[in-house]
Amino acid sequence: MIGRSNLFLSLVALFGLVSASATFPRRVLNRDLETVLTYDYVVFGGGLSGLVVASRLTEDLVLLIEAGGL
């Protein structure tokens, strides 16, 4: 049986993930790679922390590199 403190921490973590995912843009901007040669930040990996970091830095030009397939 899950203790109350574990249940509370799980709910807090779930709320954090849901609220963080709500800040991600809903569309992907396709840019020609030849026109953008420099970036302010490069984030490797689009896992939970990588996506949060990229989302927080979107005021600048950010390149997010993910190794997933389509």
mmCIF file of C-alpha atoms in Angstrom:
data_model
loop_
_atom_site.group_PDB
_atom_site.id
_atom_site.type_symbol
_atom_site.label_atom_id
_atom_site.label_comp_id
_atom_site.label_asym_id
_atom_site.label_seq_id
_atom_site.Cartn_x
_atom_site.Cartn_y
_atom_site.Cartn_z
ATOM 1 C CA MET A 1 0.000 0.000 0.000
ATOM 2 C CA ILE A 2 1.242 3.460 -0.861
ATOM 3 C CA GLY A 3 1.837 5.702 2.132
ATOM 4 C CA ARG A 4 0.250 9.121 2.252
ATOM 5 C CA SER A 5 3.559 10.928 1.835
ATOM 6 C CA ASN A 6 4.440 8.844 -1.254
ATOM 7 C CA LEU A 7 1.010 9.479 -2.724
ATOM 8 C CA PHE A 8 1.344 13.210 -2.081
ATOM 9 C CA LEU A 9 4.797 13.348 -3.707
ATOM 10 C CA SER A 10 3.525 11.382 -6.698
ATOM 11 C CA LEU A 11 0.635 13.799 -7.159
ATOM 12 C CA VAL A 12 2.963 16.801 -6.886
ATOM 13 C CA ALA A 13 5.286 15.290 -9.518
ATOM 14 C CA LEU A 14 2.349 14.532 -11.813
ATOM 15 C CA PHE A 15 1.039 18.088 -11.453
ATOM 16 C CA GLY A 16 4.502 19.442 -12.291
ATOM 17 C CA LEU A 17 4.716 17.365 -15.462
ATOM 18 C CA VAL A 18 1.236 18.346 -16.596
ATOM 19 C CA SER A 19 1.824 22.046 -15.981
ATOM 20 C CA ALA A 20 5.225 21.926 -17.720
ATOM 21 C CA SER A 21 3.770 20.195 -20.771
ATOM 22 C CA ALA A 22 1.120 22.909 -21.082
ATOM 23 C CA THR A 23 3.852 25.494 -21.788
ATOM 24 C CA PHE A 24 5.273 23.671 -24.836
ATOM 25 C CA PRO A 25 4.418 25.119 -28.222
ATOM 26 C CA ARG A 26 1.818 23.118 -30.116
ATOM 27 C CA ARG A 27 3.494 23.480 -33.491
ATOM 28 C CA VAL A 28 6.940 22.858 -34.870
ATOM 29 C CA LEU A 29 8.553 25.576 -36.914
ATOM 30 C CA ASN A 30 10.389 24.163 -39.896
ATOM 31 C CA ARG A 31 13.297 26.312 -40.932
ATOM 32 C CA ASP A 32 15.716 25.730 -43.732
ATOM 33 C CA LEU A 33 18.998 24.574 -42.184
ATOM 34 C CA GLU A 34 20.984 26.732 -44.591
ATOM 35 C CA THR A 35 19.390 29.952 -43.326
ATOM 36 C CA VAL A 36 20.031 29.310 -39.621
ATOM 37 C CA LEU A 37 23.721 28.764 -38.992
ATOM 38 C CA THR A 38 24.035 30.003 -35.419
ATOM 39 C CA TYR A 39 21.998 29.366 -32.294
ATOM 40 C CA ASP A 40 22.054 30.941 -28.858
ATOM 41 C CA TYR A 41 21.572 27.555 -27.151
ATOM 42 C CA VAL A 42 21.830 23.919 -28.227
ATOM 43 C CA VAL A 43 19.932 21.353 -26.133
ATOM 44 C CA PHE A 44 20.738 17.678 -26.689
ATOM 45 C CA GLY A 45 17.907 15.291 -25.871
ATOM 46 C CA GLY A 46 14.212 15.998 -25.753
ATOM 47 C CA GLY A 47 13.461 14.072 -22.577
ATOM 48 C CA LEU A 48 11.520 15.675 -19.760
ATOM 49 C CA SER A 49 14.329 17.937 -18.622
ATOM 50 C CA GLY A 50 15.531 18.715 -22.157
ATOM 51 C CA LEU A 51 12.092 19.880 -23.240
ATOM 52 C CA VAL A 52 11.664 22.024 -20.134
ATOM 53 C CA VAL A 53 15.049 23.659 -20.688
ATOM 54 C CA ALA A 54 14.295 24.316 -24.368
ATOM 55 C CA SER A 55 10.888 25.729 -23.489
ATOM 56 C CA ARG A 56 12.377 28.112 -20.936
ATOM 57 C CA LEU A 57 14.944 29.387 -23.422
ATOM 58 C CA THR A 58 12.554 30.081 -26.316
ATOM 59 C CA GLU A 59 13.043 33.844 -26.119
ATOM 60 C CA ASP A 60 16.383 33.139 -27.809
ATOM 61 C CA LEU A 61 17.153 30.928 -30.796
ATOM 62 C CA VAL A 62 17.267 27.325 -29.537
ATOM 63 C CA LEU A 63 18.209 24.145 -31.387
ATOM 64 C CA LEU A 64 16.771 20.983 -29.809
ATOM 65 C CA ILE A 65 18.408 17.775 -31.038
ATOM 66 C CA GLU A 66 16.449 14.558 -30.490
ATOM 67 C CA ALA A 67 17.459 11.093 -31.675
ATOM 68 C CA GLY A 68 13.917 9.790 -32.172
ATOM 69 C CA GLY A 69 12.357 8.619 -35.410
ATOM 70 C CA LEU A 70 9.214 9.875 -37.097
#
